Tab-separated table of C-alpha atoms in Angstrom:
chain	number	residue	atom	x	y	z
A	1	UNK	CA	0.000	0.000	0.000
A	2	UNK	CA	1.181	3.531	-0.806
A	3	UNK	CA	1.518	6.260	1.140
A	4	UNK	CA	1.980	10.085	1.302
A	5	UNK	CA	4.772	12.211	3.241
A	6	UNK	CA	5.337	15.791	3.186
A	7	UNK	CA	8.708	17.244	2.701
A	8	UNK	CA	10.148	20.996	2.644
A	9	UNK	CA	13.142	21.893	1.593
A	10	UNK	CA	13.385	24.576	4.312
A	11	UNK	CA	14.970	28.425	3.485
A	12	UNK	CA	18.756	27.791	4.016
A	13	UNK	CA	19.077	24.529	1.351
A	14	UNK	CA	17.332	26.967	-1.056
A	15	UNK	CA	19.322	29.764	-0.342
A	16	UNK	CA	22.649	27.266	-0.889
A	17	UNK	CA	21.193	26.018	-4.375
A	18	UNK	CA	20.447	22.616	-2.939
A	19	UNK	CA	16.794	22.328	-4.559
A	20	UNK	CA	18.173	19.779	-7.603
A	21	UNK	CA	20.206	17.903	-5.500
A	22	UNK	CA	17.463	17.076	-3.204
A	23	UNK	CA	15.338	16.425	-5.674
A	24	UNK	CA	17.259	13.778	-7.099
A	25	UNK	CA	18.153	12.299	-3.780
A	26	UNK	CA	14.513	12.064	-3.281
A	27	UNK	CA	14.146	10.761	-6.732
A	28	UNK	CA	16.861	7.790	-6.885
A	29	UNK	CA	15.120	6.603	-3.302
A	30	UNK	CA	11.969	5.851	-5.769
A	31	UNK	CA	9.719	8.247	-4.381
A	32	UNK	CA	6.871	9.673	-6.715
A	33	UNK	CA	6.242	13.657	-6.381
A	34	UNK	CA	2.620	14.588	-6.533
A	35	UNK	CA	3.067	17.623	-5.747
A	36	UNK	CA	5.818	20.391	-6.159
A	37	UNK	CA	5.324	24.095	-5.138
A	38	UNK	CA	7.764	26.808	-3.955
A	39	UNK	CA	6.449	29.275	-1.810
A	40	UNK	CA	7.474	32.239	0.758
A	41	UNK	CA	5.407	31.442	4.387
A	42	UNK	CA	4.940	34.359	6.332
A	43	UNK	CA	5.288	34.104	10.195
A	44	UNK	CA	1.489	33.374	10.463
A	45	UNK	CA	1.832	29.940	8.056
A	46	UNK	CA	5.256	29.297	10.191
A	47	UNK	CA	3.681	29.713	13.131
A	48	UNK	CA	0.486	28.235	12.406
A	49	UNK	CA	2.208	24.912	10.818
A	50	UNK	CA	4.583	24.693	13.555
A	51	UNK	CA	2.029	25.152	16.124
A	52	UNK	CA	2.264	21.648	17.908
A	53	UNK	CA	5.786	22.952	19.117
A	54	UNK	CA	4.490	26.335	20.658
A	55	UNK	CA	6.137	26.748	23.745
A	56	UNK	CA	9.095	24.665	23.328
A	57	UNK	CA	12.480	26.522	23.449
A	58	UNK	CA	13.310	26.460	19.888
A	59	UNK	CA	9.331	27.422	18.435
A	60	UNK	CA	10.368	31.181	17.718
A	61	UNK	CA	13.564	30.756	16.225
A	62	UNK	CA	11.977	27.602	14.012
A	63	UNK	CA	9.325	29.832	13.219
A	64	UNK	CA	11.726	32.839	12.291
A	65	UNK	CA	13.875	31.049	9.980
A	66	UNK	CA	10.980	29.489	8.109
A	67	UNK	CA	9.437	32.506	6.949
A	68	UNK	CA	12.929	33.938	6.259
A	69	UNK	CA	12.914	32.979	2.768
A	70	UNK	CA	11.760	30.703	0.026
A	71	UNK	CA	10.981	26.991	0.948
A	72	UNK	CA	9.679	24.085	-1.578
A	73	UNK	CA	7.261	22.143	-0.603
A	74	UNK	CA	6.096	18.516	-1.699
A	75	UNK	CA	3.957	15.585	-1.385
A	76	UNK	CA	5.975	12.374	-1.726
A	77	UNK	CA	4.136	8.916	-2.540
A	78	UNK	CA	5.891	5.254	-2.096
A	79	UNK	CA	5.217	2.185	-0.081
A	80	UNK	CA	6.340	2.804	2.931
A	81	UNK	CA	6.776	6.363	2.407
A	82	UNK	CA	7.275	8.110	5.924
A	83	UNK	CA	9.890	5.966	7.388
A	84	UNK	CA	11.869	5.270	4.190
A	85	UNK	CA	11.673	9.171	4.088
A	86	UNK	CA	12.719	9.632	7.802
A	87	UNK	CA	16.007	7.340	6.980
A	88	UNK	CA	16.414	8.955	3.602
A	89	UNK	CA	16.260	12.252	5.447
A	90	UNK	CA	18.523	11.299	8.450
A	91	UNK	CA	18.381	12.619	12.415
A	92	UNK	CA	17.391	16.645	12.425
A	93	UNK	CA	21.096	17.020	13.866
A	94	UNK	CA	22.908	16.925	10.526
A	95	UNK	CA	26.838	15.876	13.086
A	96	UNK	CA	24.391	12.455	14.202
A	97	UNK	CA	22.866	11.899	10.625
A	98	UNK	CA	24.011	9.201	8.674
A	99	UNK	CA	26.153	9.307	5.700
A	100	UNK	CA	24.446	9.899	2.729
A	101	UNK	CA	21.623	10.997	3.978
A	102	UNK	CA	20.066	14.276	3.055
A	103	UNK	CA	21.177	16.355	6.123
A	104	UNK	CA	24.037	15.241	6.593
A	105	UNK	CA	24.724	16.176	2.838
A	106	UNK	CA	23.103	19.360	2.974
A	107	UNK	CA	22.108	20.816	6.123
A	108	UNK	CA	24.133	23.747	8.594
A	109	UNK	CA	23.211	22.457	11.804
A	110	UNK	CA	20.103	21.411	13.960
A	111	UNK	CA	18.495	24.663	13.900
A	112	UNK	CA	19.014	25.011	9.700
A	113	UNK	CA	17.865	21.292	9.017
């Protein structure tokens, strides 16, 4: 059975030019993309999306960077679609994620994952 997965390629890894090179990551792991859209949030859609970590320590400065530029946005379909895209993605602190995977490859730090 297939299912769906979100994925944004948050502000920083567009800034950097990575869009392509996620893309294909994302691609060669047999994923299908239904959907594909680049868009700006503002602090409202950061805020509002990232709402189930209000309160938590890092909520302002998630929500900050976010809406600080650009992001792409997509809906991924495969069998077993969120965890193959959790490993394909790796641990949101790029120094503990595993080689190859897509923050390890691409990403700044935990905060810029």
């Amino acid at each position: 059975m297939k299912e769906k997965t979100l994925c944004i390629i948050k502000p920083l890894a567009v800034q950097n030019g990575h869009i392509a090179y996620i893309i294909k990551d994302i691609d060669n792991a047999s994923f299908r993309i239904c959907t594909l859209k680049m868009l700006h949030m503002t602090t409202d859609d950061a805020r509002n999306f990232y709402k189930v970590h209000e309160g938590k320590g890092f909520y302002d400065s998630l929500v900050e960077f976010m809406a600080s530029g650009p992001v792409v946005v997509m809906a991924l379909e495969k069998a077993n679609a969120v965890a193959d895209f959790r490993k394909l993605i790796g641990n949101t602190d790029p120094q503990k994620a595993g080689e190859g995977t897509i923050r390890a490859k691409y990403a700044k730090d935990i905060s810029h994952n």
